[in-house]
PDB file of C-alpha atoms in Angstrom:
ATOM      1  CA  UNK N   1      30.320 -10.217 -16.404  1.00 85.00           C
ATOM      2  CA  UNK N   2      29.797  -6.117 -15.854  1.00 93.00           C
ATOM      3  CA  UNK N   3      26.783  -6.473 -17.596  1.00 95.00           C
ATOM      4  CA  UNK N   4      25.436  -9.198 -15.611  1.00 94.00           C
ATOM      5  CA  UNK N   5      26.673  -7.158 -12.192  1.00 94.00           C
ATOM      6  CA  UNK N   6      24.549  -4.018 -14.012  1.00 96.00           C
ATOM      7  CA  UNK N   7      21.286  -5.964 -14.945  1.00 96.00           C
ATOM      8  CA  UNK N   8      21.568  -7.475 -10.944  1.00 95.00           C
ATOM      9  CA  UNK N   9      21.561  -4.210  -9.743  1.00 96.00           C
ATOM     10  CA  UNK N  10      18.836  -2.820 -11.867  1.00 96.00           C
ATOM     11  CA  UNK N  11      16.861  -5.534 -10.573  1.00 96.00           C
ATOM     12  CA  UNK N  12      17.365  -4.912  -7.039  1.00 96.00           C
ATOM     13  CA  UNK N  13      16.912  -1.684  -7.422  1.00 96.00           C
ATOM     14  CA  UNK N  14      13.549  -1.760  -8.814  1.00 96.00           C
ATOM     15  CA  UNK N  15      12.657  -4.744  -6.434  1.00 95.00           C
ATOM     16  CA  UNK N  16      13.373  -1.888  -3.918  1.00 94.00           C
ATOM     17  CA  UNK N  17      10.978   0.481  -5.627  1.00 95.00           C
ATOM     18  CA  UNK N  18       8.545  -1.579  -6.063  1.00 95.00           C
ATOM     19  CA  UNK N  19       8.249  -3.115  -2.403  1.00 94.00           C
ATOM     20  CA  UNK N  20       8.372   0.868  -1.199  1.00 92.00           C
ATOM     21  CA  UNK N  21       5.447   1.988  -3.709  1.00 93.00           C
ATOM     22  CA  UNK N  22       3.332  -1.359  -2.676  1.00 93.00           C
ATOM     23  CA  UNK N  23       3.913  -0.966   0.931  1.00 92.00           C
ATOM     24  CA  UNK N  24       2.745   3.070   0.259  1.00 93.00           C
ATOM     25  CA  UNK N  25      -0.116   1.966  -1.280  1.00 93.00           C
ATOM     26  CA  UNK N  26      -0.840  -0.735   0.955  1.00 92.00           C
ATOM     27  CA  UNK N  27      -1.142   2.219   4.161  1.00 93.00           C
ATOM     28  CA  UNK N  28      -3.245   4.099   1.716  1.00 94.00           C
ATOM     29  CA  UNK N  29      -5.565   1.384   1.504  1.00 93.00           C
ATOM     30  CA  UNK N  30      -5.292   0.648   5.076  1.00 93.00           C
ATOM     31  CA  UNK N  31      -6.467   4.394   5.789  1.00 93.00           C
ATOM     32  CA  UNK N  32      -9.113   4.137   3.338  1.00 93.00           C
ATOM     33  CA  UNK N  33     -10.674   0.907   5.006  1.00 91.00           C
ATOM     34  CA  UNK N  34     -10.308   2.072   8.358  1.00 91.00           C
ATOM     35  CA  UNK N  35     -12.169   5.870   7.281  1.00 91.00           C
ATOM     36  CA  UNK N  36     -14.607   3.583   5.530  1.00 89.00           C
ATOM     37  CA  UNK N  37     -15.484   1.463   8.656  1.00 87.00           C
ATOM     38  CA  UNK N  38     -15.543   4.893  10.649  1.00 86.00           C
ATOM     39  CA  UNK N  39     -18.109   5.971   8.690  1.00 83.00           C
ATOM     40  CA  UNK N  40     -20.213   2.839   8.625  1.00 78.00           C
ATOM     41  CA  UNK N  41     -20.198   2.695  12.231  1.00 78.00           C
ATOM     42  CA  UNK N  42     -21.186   6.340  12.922  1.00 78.00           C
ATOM     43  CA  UNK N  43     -23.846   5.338  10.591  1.00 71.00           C
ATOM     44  CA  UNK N  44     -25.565   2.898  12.502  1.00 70.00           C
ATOM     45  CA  UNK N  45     -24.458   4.697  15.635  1.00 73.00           C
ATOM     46  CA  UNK N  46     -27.076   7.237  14.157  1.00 71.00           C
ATOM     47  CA  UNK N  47     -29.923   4.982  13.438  1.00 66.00           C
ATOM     48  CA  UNK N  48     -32.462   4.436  16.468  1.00 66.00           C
ATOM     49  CA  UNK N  49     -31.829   1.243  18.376  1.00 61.00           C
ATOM     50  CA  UNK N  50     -35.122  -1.107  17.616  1.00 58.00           C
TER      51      UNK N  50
END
């Protein structure tokens, strides 16, 4: 039974990690789209309008 209790908890506890890393990453990505997009726009921003 403890070990069951122990294994639960491990398990929650790197459900927990997990969920914080992928939810860091995910504003990482987030940030790298949006500065991506930024510079795409200023790009054609640049280019004479036709």
């Amino acid at each position: 039974m403890k070990k069951l209790i122990r294994l639960l908890s491990d398990l929650i506890t790197l459900f927990i990690k997990a969920a914080f890393l992928m939810n860091n990453f995910n504003d990482r990505l987030n940030d790298l789209i949006d500065s991506l997009l930024l510079k795409k726009s200023s790009i054609l921003r640049m280019q004479p309008v036709a």
